[in-house]
Amino acid sequence: MSTTVVVPARGGSKSIPRKNIRPMGGLPLIAYAIQAGLESSLVDRVIVSTDDEEIASVARRFGAEVPFIRPANLAGDMVTDFPVFEHAVHWLELADHDRPDLIVQLRPTSPFRPKGLVDKAISYLKERPDADSVRAVTPSGENPFKMWQIKDGTLHTLIKTDFNEPYNMPRQKLPATYWQTGHVEVIRYRTIIEKRSMTGDVIVPVEVPHEYAIDLDNLQQWAFAEYVLKNGGLDLVRPTQPKKQYSSSF
């Protein structure tokens, strides 16, 4: 099976301006996702989908292909993953005559990937012909059986269940729950094109240890990630300095 990594990296991030090329541990954030794709023994190509020429230039310096510039209408704040990946897959097939069997999404904003995670996720999907996709998850820090919505000034449980007052039960007696981390997603070509979905119906989990599950949505999380990168002792995929010294504008 041919496998292509797509790293989505638009230029207009608001909460952390220019975050995809902002230095993390001295190197641009996007380089972590690119390196995870390059180190995978099961990946044939690593491409970056961006609307931004500076991001494209940085991506190429760290080893990715940028065969197209994403249209501006697919780079807005409210654009979901599906049209971005549909565009990438169509471009590869029509312009590059490349139709990969598996598409891997590596989000720059989940940079701390354990070594071997990408290969593991790809292998999981190859071993499950009934599955449409694989998605990274980690045990949830807060159990949704104890979560609420506020309606008309009163609390209403988030999850309907047969448990008697699960919000009053010990957490050990509640089912284990997981949240998606964004580290890696592997999707069959036919899931995107035929089912018009980024997941399909049968989704296989690949678990990520909770200490790697740092997502970057604000500068406080960024500062914490920098601390963990320096002091956390994590065995993760780290980018290397390109042959020509990289200098940041930050």
Tab-separated table of N, CA and C in Angstrom, residues 23-186:
chain	number	residue	atom	x	y	z
A	23	PRO	N	9.373	28.874	16.749
A	23	PRO	CA	10.349	27.908	17.261
A	23	PRO	C	9.840	27.155	18.494
A	24	MET	N	9.972	25.857	18.451
A	24	MET	CA	9.748	24.985	19.597
A	24	MET	C	11.068	24.267	19.853
A	25	GLY	N	11.714	24.561	20.978
A	25	GLY	CA	13.028	23.997	21.222
A	25	GLY	C	14.050	24.460	20.196
A	26	GLY	N	13.843	25.656	19.647
A	26	GLY	CA	14.801	26.233	18.709
A	26	GLY	C	14.550	25.926	17.247
A	27	LEU	N	13.584	25.070	16.944
A	27	LEU	CA	13.266	24.717	15.562
A	27	LEU	C	11.773	24.906	15.316
A	28	PRO	N	11.377	25.182	14.071
A	28	PRO	CA	9.970	25.494	13.810
A	28	PRO	C	9.046	24.333	14.149
A	29	LEU	N	7.894	24.665	14.691
A	29	LEU	CA	6.942	23.650	15.132
A	29	LEU	C	6.641	22.636	14.033
A	30	ILE	N	6.454	23.097	12.820
A	30	ILE	CA	6.068	22.198	11.729
A	30	ILE	C	7.117	21.124	11.483
A	31	ALA	N	8.371	21.394	11.852
A	31	ALA	CA	9.442	20.431	11.612
A	31	ALA	C	9.237	19.136	12.387
A	32	TYR	N	8.545	19.187	13.524
A	32	TYR	CA	8.292	17.974	14.306
A	32	TYR	C	7.378	17.020	13.545
A	33	ALA	N	6.328	17.555	12.942
A	33	ALA	CA	5.424	16.718	12.157
A	33	ALA	C	6.115	16.180	10.913
A	34	ILE	N	6.878	17.034	10.237
A	34	ILE	CA	7.588	16.602	9.034
A	34	ILE	C	8.553	15.469	9.368
A	35	GLN	N	9.315	15.625	10.441
A	35	GLN	CA	10.295	14.604	10.806
A	35	GLN	C	9.627	13.285	11.162
A	36	ALA	N	8.472	13.331	11.814
A	36	ALA	CA	7.753	12.098	12.147
A	36	ALA	C	7.361	11.343	10.882
A	37	GLY	N	6.998	12.076	9.830
A	37	GLY	CA	6.694	11.419	8.565
A	37	GLY	C	7.937	10.881	7.884
A	38	LEU	N	9.004	11.657	7.902
A	38	LEU	CA	10.248	11.241	7.240
A	38	LEU	C	10.862	10.018	7.909
A	39	GLU	N	10.702	9.892	9.226
A	39	GLU	CA	11.296	8.767	9.943
A	39	GLU	C	10.489	7.481	9.804
A	40	SER	N	9.262	7.569	9.323
A	40	SER	CA	8.435	6.371	9.205
A	40	SER	C	8.926	5.489	8.067
A	41	SER	N	9.080	4.209	8.339
A	41	SER	CA	9.517	3.264	7.314
A	41	SER	C	8.378	2.876	6.380
A	42	LEU	N	7.153	3.271	6.711
A	42	LEU	CA	5.986	2.881	5.920
A	42	LEU	C	5.415	4.031	5.107
A	43	VAL	N	6.078	5.180	5.121
A	43	VAL	CA	5.591	6.370	4.413
A	43	VAL	C	6.394	6.577	3.134
A	44	ASP	N	5.688	6.864	2.047
A	44	ASP	CA	6.336	7.096	0.753
A	44	ASP	C	6.610	8.565	0.479
A	45	ARG	N	5.700	9.439	0.920
A	45	ARG	CA	5.863	10.870	0.670
A	45	ARG	C	5.403	11.648	1.882
A	46	VAL	N	6.038	12.804	2.103
A	46	VAL	CA	5.608	13.735	3.147
A	46	VAL	C	5.367	15.069	2.470
A	47	ILE	N	4.114	15.512	2.448
A	47	ILE	CA	3.794	16.793	1.830
A	47	ILE	C	3.145	17.709	2.856
A	48	VAL	N	3.285	19.000	2.619
A	48	VAL	CA	2.660	20.013	3.471
A	48	VAL	C	1.608	20.744	2.637
A	49	SER	N	0.421	20.872	3.216
A	49	SER	CA	-0.654	21.644	2.591
A	49	SER	C	-0.746	22.983	3.304
A	50	THR	N	-0.350	24.055	2.629
A	50	THR	CA	-0.367	25.382	3.236
A	50	THR	C	-0.780	26.427	2.215
A	51	ASP	N	-1.317	27.513	2.726
A	51	ASP	CA	-1.661	28.663	1.895
A	51	ASP	C	-0.583	29.723	1.962
A	52	ASP	N	0.489	29.460	2.703
A	52	ASP	CA	1.454	30.479	3.096
A	52	ASP	C	2.832	30.179	2.495
A	53	GLU	N	3.383	31.135	1.754
A	53	GLU	CA	4.664	30.907	1.077
A	53	GLU	C	5.820	30.756	2.069
A	54	GLU	N	5.794	31.488	3.184
A	54	GLU	CA	6.871	31.348	4.160
A	54	GLU	C	6.849	29.966	4.806
A	55	ILE	N	5.655	29.493	5.161
A	55	ILE	CA	5.542	28.142	5.713
A	55	ILE	C	6.027	27.125	4.693
A	56	ALA	N	5.661	27.324	3.425
A	56	ALA	CA	6.099	26.414	2.367
A	56	ALA	C	7.617	26.360	2.292
A	57	SER	N	8.259	27.517	2.372
A	57	SER	CA	9.718	27.574	2.298
A	57	SER	C	10.361	26.838	3.472
A	58	VAL	N	9.844	27.066	4.686
A	58	VAL	CA	10.375	26.383	5.861
A	58	VAL	C	10.159	24.872	5.739
A	59	ALA	N	8.985	24.468	5.294
A	59	ALA	CA	8.677	23.040	5.160
A	59	ALA	C	9.651	22.356	4.215
A	60	ARG	N	9.942	22.997	3.099
A	60	ARG	CA	10.879	22.398	2.138
A	60	ARG	C	12.270	22.262	2.753
A	61	ARG	N	12.682	23.250	3.537
A	61	ARG	CA	14.020	23.203	4.144
A	61	ARG	C	14.147	22.046	5.116
A	62	PHE	N	13.038	21.622	5.711
A	62	PHE	CA	13.081	20.511	6.660
A	62	PHE	C	12.676	19.183	6.027
A	63	GLY	N	12.627	19.139	4.697
A	63	GLY	CA	12.515	17.856	4.009
A	63	GLY	C	11.181	17.491	3.432
A	64	ALA	N	10.170	18.343	3.571
A	64	ALA	CA	8.846	18.026	3.028
A	64	ALA	C	8.705	18.513	1.590
A	65	GLU	N	7.782	17.915	0.878
A	65	GLU	CA	7.368	18.428	-0.419
A	65	GLU	C	6.233	19.436	-0.201
A	66	VAL	N	6.218	20.472	-1.007
A	66	VAL	CA	5.075	21.388	-1.037
A	66	VAL	C	4.701	21.539	-2.513
A	67	PRO	N	3.971	20.577	-3.053
A	67	PRO	CA	3.715	20.556	-4.492
A	67	PRO	C	2.646	21.538	-4.942
A	68	PHE	N	1.917	22.119	-3.989
A	68	PHE	CA	0.877	23.090	-4.334
A	68	PHE	C	0.727	24.063	-3.180
A	69	ILE	N	0.138	25.207	-3.466
A	69	ILE	CA	-0.252	26.164	-2.437
A	69	ILE	C	-1.762	26.058	-2.269
A	70	ARG	N	-2.173	25.833	-1.040
A	70	ARG	CA	-3.605	25.628	-0.773
A	70	ARG	C	-4.399	26.889	-1.085
A	71	PRO	N	-5.553	26.768	-1.733
A	71	PRO	CA	-6.389	27.945	-2.007
A	71	PRO	C	-6.796	28.665	-0.730
A	72	ALA	N	-6.921	29.969	-0.804
A	72	ALA	CA	-7.246	30.778	0.375
A	72	ALA	C	-8.582	30.391	0.988
A	73	ASN	N	-9.531	29.964	0.156
A	73	ASN	CA	-10.847	29.617	0.696
A	73	ASN	C	-10.814	28.333	1.525
A	74	LEU	N	-9.681	27.622	1.519
A	74	LEU	CA	-9.533	26.419	2.348
A	74	LEU	C	-8.589	26.671	3.523
A	75	ALA	N	-8.389	27.930	3.862
A	75	ALA	CA	-7.452	28.266	4.936
A	75	ALA	C	-8.076	29.164	5.997
A	76	GLY	N	-9.389	29.249	6.039
A	76	GLY	CA	-10.051	30.092	7.035
A	76	GLY	C	-10.160	29.422	8.389
A	77	ASP	N	-10.538	30.214	9.391
A	77	ASP	CA	-10.639	29.720	10.761
A	77	ASP	C	-11.639	28.571	10.915
A	78	MET	N	-12.697	28.582	10.136
A	78	MET	CA	-13.780	27.620	10.316
A	78	MET	C	-13.724	26.456	9.334
A	79	VAL	N	-12.680	26.389	8.517
A	79	VAL	CA	-12.556	25.298	7.548
A	79	VAL	C	-12.181	24.007	8.282
A	80	THR	N	-12.903	22.936	8.014
A	80	THR	CA	-12.632	21.652	8.656
A	80	THR	C	-11.565	20.875	7.884
A	81	ASP	N	-11.164	19.747	8.446
A	81	ASP	CA	-10.118	18.943	7.815
A	81	ASP	C	-10.540	18.399	6.456
A	82	PHE	N	-11.808	17.981	6.325
A	82	PHE	CA	-12.195	17.236	5.140
A	82	PHE	C	-11.926	17.970	3.824
A	83	PRO	N	-12.386	19.206	3.626
A	83	PRO	CA	-12.116	19.845	2.336
A	83	PRO	C	-10.632	20.061	2.065
A	84	VAL	N	-9.834	20.238	3.115
A	84	VAL	CA	-8.386	20.394	2.949
A	84	VAL	C	-7.778	19.108	2.408
A	85	PHE	N	-8.200	17.983	2.954
A	85	PHE	CA	-7.651	16.699	2.520
A	85	PHE	C	-8.256	16.248	1.200
A	86	GLU	N	-9.496	16.566	0.982
A	86	GLU	CA	-10.092	16.267	-0.322
A	86	GLU	C	-9.332	17.009	-1.417
A	87	HIS	N	-9.011	18.276	-1.173
A	87	HIS	CA	-8.242	19.058	-2.139
A	87	HIS	C	-6.873	18.425	-2.381
A	88	ALA	N	-6.177	18.040	-1.298
A	88	ALA	CA	-4.843	17.458	-1.439
A	88	ALA	C	-4.876	16.161	-2.231
A	89	VAL	N	-5.846	15.304	-1.920
A	89	VAL	CA	-5.944	14.013	-2.610
A	89	VAL	C	-6.268	14.211	-4.087
A	90	HIS	N	-7.211	15.105	-4.384
A	90	HIS	CA	-7.552	15.376	-5.788
A	90	HIS	C	-6.351	15.959	-6.526
A	91	TRP	N	-5.615	16.876	-5.882
A	91	TRP	CA	-4.458	17.479	-6.549
A	91	TRP	C	-3.415	16.410	-6.864
A	92	LEU	N	-3.128	15.553	-5.897
A	92	LEU	CA	-2.124	14.515	-6.114
A	92	LEU	C	-2.513	13.594	-7.269
A	93	GLU	N	-3.801	13.270	-7.342
A	93	GLU	CA	-4.245	12.343	-8.390
A	93	GLU	C	-4.257	13.007	-9.763
A	94	LEU	N	-4.754	14.233	-9.845
A	94	LEU	CA	-4.925	14.881	-11.143
A	94	LEU	C	-3.630	15.495	-11.668
A	95	ALA	N	-2.876	16.138	-10.788
A	95	ALA	CA	-1.673	16.847	-11.236
A	95	ALA	C	-0.414	16.007	-11.130
A	96	ASP	N	-0.388	15.094	-10.189
A	96	ASP	CA	0.829	14.323	-9.931
A	96	ASP	C	0.674	12.848	-10.283
A	97	HIS	N	-0.534	12.458	-10.707
A	97	HIS	CA	-0.814	11.057	-11.068
A	97	HIS	C	-0.447	10.102	-9.935
A	98	ASP	N	-0.710	10.533	-8.717
A	98	ASP	CA	-0.405	9.755	-7.530
A	98	ASP	C	-1.694	9.551	-6.743
A	99	ARG	N	-2.022	8.278	-6.516
A	99	ARG	CA	-3.242	7.956	-5.779
A	99	ARG	C	-2.885	7.049	-4.601
A	100	PRO	N	-2.455	7.632	-3.493
A	100	PRO	CA	-2.038	6.813	-2.349
A	100	PRO	C	-3.200	6.033	-1.752
A	101	ASP	N	-2.899	4.847	-1.275
A	101	ASP	CA	-3.935	4.027	-0.630
A	101	ASP	C	-4.293	4.560	0.749
A	102	LEU	N	-3.275	5.064	1.451
A	102	LEU	CA	-3.476	5.565	2.805
A	102	LEU	C	-2.966	6.991	2.897
A	103	ILE	N	-3.723	7.821	3.606
A	103	ILE	CA	-3.351	9.204	3.865
A	103	ILE	C	-3.141	9.349	5.367
A	104	VAL	N	-2.026	9.943	5.761
A	104	VAL	CA	-1.714	10.138	7.178
A	104	VAL	C	-1.750	11.633	7.477
A	105	GLN	N	-2.550	11.997	8.456
A	105	GLN	CA	-2.553	13.389	8.905
A	105	GLN	C	-1.655	13.523	10.137
A	106	LEU	N	-0.676	14.430	10.050
A	106	LEU	CA	0.171	14.762	11.189
A	106	LEU	C	0.000	16.245	11.468
A	107	ARG	N	-0.680	16.556	12.552
A	107	ARG	CA	-0.948	17.946	12.893
A	107	ARG	C	0.273	18.562	13.584
A	108	PRO	N	0.712	19.728	13.156
A	108	PRO	CA	1.841	20.372	13.833
A	108	PRO	C	1.578	20.669	15.303
A	109	THR	N	0.320	20.883	15.667
A	109	THR	CA	-0.005	21.320	17.032
A	109	THR	C	0.018	20.201	18.071
A	110	SER	N	0.321	18.970	17.653
A	110	SER	CA	0.564	17.870	18.598
A	110	SER	C	1.967	17.345	18.324
A	111	PRO	N	3.000	18.089	18.737
A	111	PRO	CA	4.352	17.812	18.246
A	111	PRO	C	5.085	16.663	18.918
A	112	PHE	N	4.650	16.254	20.121
A	112	PHE	CA	5.431	15.281	20.880
A	112	PHE	C	4.963	13.859	20.542
A	113	ARG	N	5.567	13.286	19.519
A	113	ARG	CA	5.166	11.953	19.061
A	113	ARG	C	6.189	10.913	19.521
A	114	PRO	N	5.731	9.870	20.222
A	114	PRO	CA	6.659	8.791	20.567
A	114	PRO	C	7.256	8.179	19.301
A	115	LYS	N	8.494	7.755	19.383
A	115	LYS	CA	9.118	7.113	18.237
A	115	LYS	C	8.352	5.844	17.873
A	116	GLY	N	8.126	5.641	16.581
A	116	GLY	CA	7.406	4.467	16.115
A	116	GLY	C	5.904	4.614	16.066
A	117	LEU	N	5.364	5.735	16.564
A	117	LEU	CA	3.909	5.896	16.605
A	117	LEU	C	3.296	5.891	15.212
A	118	VAL	N	3.911	6.591	14.268
A	118	VAL	CA	3.335	6.676	12.926
A	118	VAL	C	3.309	5.302	12.268
A	119	ASP	N	4.402	4.552	12.380
A	119	ASP	CA	4.428	3.202	11.816
A	119	ASP	C	3.376	2.315	12.474
A	120	LYS	N	3.223	2.451	13.788
A	120	LYS	CA	2.224	1.647	14.495
A	120	LYS	C	0.821	1.942	13.983
A	121	ALA	N	0.502	3.217	13.826
A	121	ALA	CA	-0.835	3.594	13.363
A	121	ALA	C	-1.102	3.071	11.947
A	122	ILE	N	-0.117	3.196	11.072
A	122	ILE	CA	-0.278	2.695	9.705
A	122	ILE	C	-0.466	1.182	9.716
A	123	SER	N	0.328	0.491	10.512
A	123	SER	CA	0.232	-0.971	10.590
A	123	SER	C	-1.142	-1.403	11.090
A	124	TYR	N	-1.685	-0.666	12.067
A	124	TYR	CA	-3.005	-1.011	12.584
A	124	TYR	C	-4.057	-0.998	11.481
A	125	LEU	N	-3.991	0.001	10.606
A	125	LEU	CA	-4.994	0.080	9.545
A	125	LEU	C	-4.759	-1.004	8.501
A	126	LYS	N	-3.510	-1.290	8.196
A	126	LYS	CA	-3.222	-2.350	7.235
A	126	LYS	C	-3.708	-3.706	7.727
A	127	GLU	N	-3.676	-3.899	9.044
A	127	GLU	CA	-4.092	-5.183	9.627
A	127	GLU	C	-5.604	-5.318	9.759
A	128	ARG	N	-6.322	-4.218	9.526
A	128	ARG	CA	-7.780	-4.233	9.698
A	128	ARG	C	-8.461	-3.816	8.396
A	129	PRO	N	-8.655	-4.756	7.475
A	129	PRO	CA	-9.300	-4.394	6.204
A	129	PRO	C	-10.725	-3.890	6.367
A	130	ASP	N	-11.344	-4.167	7.516
A	130	ASP	CA	-12.706	-3.702	7.764
A	130	ASP	C	-12.742	-2.258	8.242
A	131	ALA	N	-11.587	-1.724	8.623
A	131	ALA	CA	-11.543	-0.395	9.231
A	131	ALA	C	-11.386	0.692	8.177
A	132	ASP	N	-11.934	1.862	8.480
A	132	ASP	CA	-11.837	3.023	7.596
A	132	ASP	C	-10.689	3.944	7.972
A	133	SER	N	-10.311	3.954	9.257
A	133	SER	CA	-9.282	4.892	9.713
A	133	SER	C	-8.729	4.456	11.055
A	134	VAL	N	-7.615	5.081	11.416
A	134	VAL	CA	-7.008	4.932	12.743
A	134	VAL	C	-6.842	6.329	13.314
A	135	ARG	N	-7.074	6.458	14.604
A	135	ARG	CA	-6.978	7.777	15.235
A	135	ARG	C	-6.295	7.642	16.587
A	136	ALA	N	-5.379	8.572	16.886
A	136	ALA	CA	-4.665	8.566	18.160
A	136	ALA	C	-5.566	9.058	19.286
A	137	VAL	N	-5.508	8.335	20.407
A	137	VAL	CA	-6.287	8.708	21.590
A	137	VAL	C	-5.429	8.511	22.829
A	138	THR	N	-5.845	9.140	23.914
A	138	THR	CA	-5.204	8.958	25.213
A	138	THR	C	-6.301	8.955	26.276
A	139	PRO	N	-6.085	8.286	27.420
A	139	PRO	CA	-7.118	8.317	28.464
A	139	PRO	C	-7.494	9.747	28.826
A	140	SER	N	-8.779	10.001	28.939
A	140	SER	CA	-9.239	11.361	29.214
A	140	SER	C	-8.957	11.737	30.665
A	141	GLY	N	-8.532	12.970	30.856
A	141	GLY	CA	-8.233	13.444	32.200
A	141	GLY	C	-9.480	13.613	33.047
A	142	GLU	N	-10.559	14.013	32.419
A	142	GLU	CA	-11.837	14.180	33.110
A	142	GLU	C	-12.852	13.246	32.465
A	143	ASN	N	-13.607	12.534	33.283
A	143	ASN	CA	-14.552	11.561	32.749
A	143	ASN	C	-15.840	12.262	32.312
A	144	PRO	N	-16.255	12.094	31.055
A	144	PRO	CA	-17.460	12.784	30.570
A	144	PRO	C	-18.750	12.325	31.238
A	145	PHE	N	-18.711	11.183	31.946
A	145	PHE	CA	-19.899	10.778	32.707
A	145	PHE	C	-20.153	11.728	33.877
A	146	LYS	N	-19.151	12.551	34.199
A	146	LYS	CA	-19.308	13.538	35.269
A	146	LYS	C	-19.384	14.962	34.725
A	147	MET	N	-19.676	15.085	33.430
A	147	MET	CA	-19.745	16.405	32.805
A	147	MET	C	-21.195	16.840	32.620
A	148	TRP	N	-21.350	18.159	32.502
A	148	TRP	CA	-22.683	18.749	32.486
A	148	TRP	C	-22.824	19.765	31.353
A	149	GLN	N	-24.079	20.020	31.007
A	149	GLN	CA	-24.467	21.180	30.213
A	149	GLN	C	-25.363	22.054	31.071
A	150	ILE	N	-25.335	23.354	30.803
A	150	ILE	CA	-26.238	24.261	31.507
A	150	ILE	C	-27.334	24.677	30.535
A	151	LYS	N	-28.582	24.388	30.908
A	151	LYS	CA	-29.737	24.758	30.098
A	151	LYS	C	-30.770	25.426	31.002
A	152	ASP	N	-31.170	26.608	30.613
A	152	ASP	CA	-32.170	27.352	31.389
A	152	ASP	C	-31.774	27.492	32.855
A	153	GLY	N	-30.459	27.655	33.074
A	153	GLY	CA	-29.988	27.913	34.424
A	153	GLY	C	-29.835	26.704	35.311
A	154	THR	N	-30.024	25.492	34.769
A	154	THR	CA	-29.853	24.280	35.574
A	154	THR	C	-28.921	23.305	34.865
A	155	LEU	N	-28.356	22.373	35.650
A	155	LEU	CA	-27.405	21.404	35.115
A	155	LEU	C	-28.117	20.198	34.521
A	156	HIS	N	-27.616	19.747	33.363
A	156	HIS	CA	-28.122	18.546	32.696
A	156	HIS	C	-26.928	17.699	32.289
A	157	THR	N	-27.022	16.386	32.534
A	157	THR	CA	-25.895	15.511	32.237
A	157	THR	C	-25.562	15.543	30.744
A	158	LEU	N	-24.268	15.437	30.457
A	158	LEU	CA	-23.812	15.451	29.074
A	158	LEU	C	-24.104	14.133	28.377
A	159	ILE	N	-23.973	13.024	29.111
A	159	ILE	CA	-24.146	11.692	28.535
A	159	ILE	C	-25.358	11.019	29.157
A	160	LYS	N	-26.237	10.510	28.326
A	160	LYS	CA	-27.369	9.711	28.795
A	160	LYS	C	-26.887	8.279	29.024
A	161	THR	N	-27.193	7.730	30.185
A	161	THR	CA	-26.662	6.424	30.550
A	161	THR	C	-27.642	5.673	31.434
A	162	ASP	N	-27.413	4.354	31.544
A	162	ASP	CA	-28.239	3.534	32.438
A	162	ASP	C	-27.725	3.549	33.872
A	163	PHE	N	-26.532	4.136	34.085
A	163	PHE	CA	-26.028	4.239	35.458
A	163	PHE	C	-26.947	5.139	36.284
A	164	ASN	N	-27.067	4.810	37.572
A	164	ASN	CA	-27.819	5.649	38.483
A	164	ASN	C	-26.889	6.737	39.021
A	165	GLU	N	-27.146	7.964	38.597
A	165	GLU	CA	-26.360	9.118	39.020
A	165	GLU	C	-24.844	8.868	38.871
A	166	PRO	N	-24.379	8.704	37.634
A	166	PRO	CA	-22.941	8.450	37.429
A	166	PRO	C	-22.058	9.572	37.942
A	167	TYR	N	-22.590	10.789	37.999
A	167	TYR	CA	-21.819	11.931	38.493
A	167	TYR	C	-21.541	11.825	39.985
A	168	ASN	N	-22.223	10.906	40.678
A	168	ASN	CA	-21.966	10.666	42.096
A	168	ASN	C	-21.208	9.359	42.338
A	169	MET	N	-20.864	8.642	41.281
A	169	MET	CA	-20.169	7.360	41.413
A	169	MET	C	-18.655	7.561	41.489
A	170	PRO	N	-17.934	6.632	42.144
A	170	PRO	CA	-16.468	6.669	42.086
A	170	PRO	C	-16.013	6.505	40.630
A	171	ARG	N	-14.988	7.248	40.244
A	171	ARG	CA	-14.537	7.186	38.855
A	171	ARG	C	-14.089	5.779	38.464
A	172	GLN	N	-13.609	4.981	39.473
A	172	GLN	CA	-13.129	3.632	39.174
A	172	GLN	C	-14.248	2.717	38.678
A	173	LYS	N	-15.501	3.074	38.977
A	173	LYS	CA	-16.620	2.235	38.557
A	173	LYS	C	-17.220	2.666	37.223
A	174	LEU	N	-16.703	3.745	36.670
A	174	LEU	CA	-17.198	4.236	35.393
A	174	LEU	C	-16.362	3.685	34.246
A	175	PRO	N	-16.932	3.567	33.036
A	175	PRO	CA	-16.156	3.072	31.893
A	175	PRO	C	-14.978	3.987	31.586
A	176	ALA	N	-13.893	3.388	31.138
A	176	ALA	CA	-12.743	4.182	30.705
A	176	ALA	C	-13.126	4.979	29.462
A	177	THR	N	-12.703	6.213	29.411
A	177	THR	CA	-12.992	7.061	28.260
A	177	THR	C	-11.692	7.662	27.718
A	178	TYR	N	-11.739	8.089	26.459
A	178	TYR	CA	-10.549	8.564	25.767
A	178	TYR	C	-10.879	9.827	24.987
A	179	TRP	N	-9.855	10.671	24.799
A	179	TRP	CA	-10.043	11.819	23.921
A	179	TRP	C	-8.980	11.781	22.841
A	180	GLN	N	-9.340	12.308	21.681
A	180	GLN	CA	-8.423	12.268	20.546
A	180	GLN	C	-7.351	13.321	20.713
A	181	THR	N	-6.115	12.948	20.355
A	181	THR	CA	-4.980	13.809	20.657
A	181	THR	C	-4.479	14.617	19.462
A	182	GLY	N	-4.727	14.166	18.245
A	182	GLY	CA	-4.218	14.875	17.084
A	182	GLY	C	-2.818	14.461	16.666
A	183	HIS	N	-2.214	13.484	17.351
A	183	HIS	CA	-0.850	13.066	17.004
A	183	HIS	C	-0.767	12.434	15.620
A	184	VAL	N	-1.715	11.580	15.309
A	184	VAL	CA	-1.686	10.886	14.020
A	184	VAL	C	-3.090	10.379	13.684
A	185	GLU	N	-3.433	10.494	12.429
A	185	GLU	CA	-4.655	9.897	11.897
A	185	GLU	C	-4.292	9.256	10.562
A	186	VAL	N	-4.743	8.041	10.345
A	186	VAL	CA	-4.501	7.335	9.088
A	186	VAL	C	-5.868	7.029	8.472
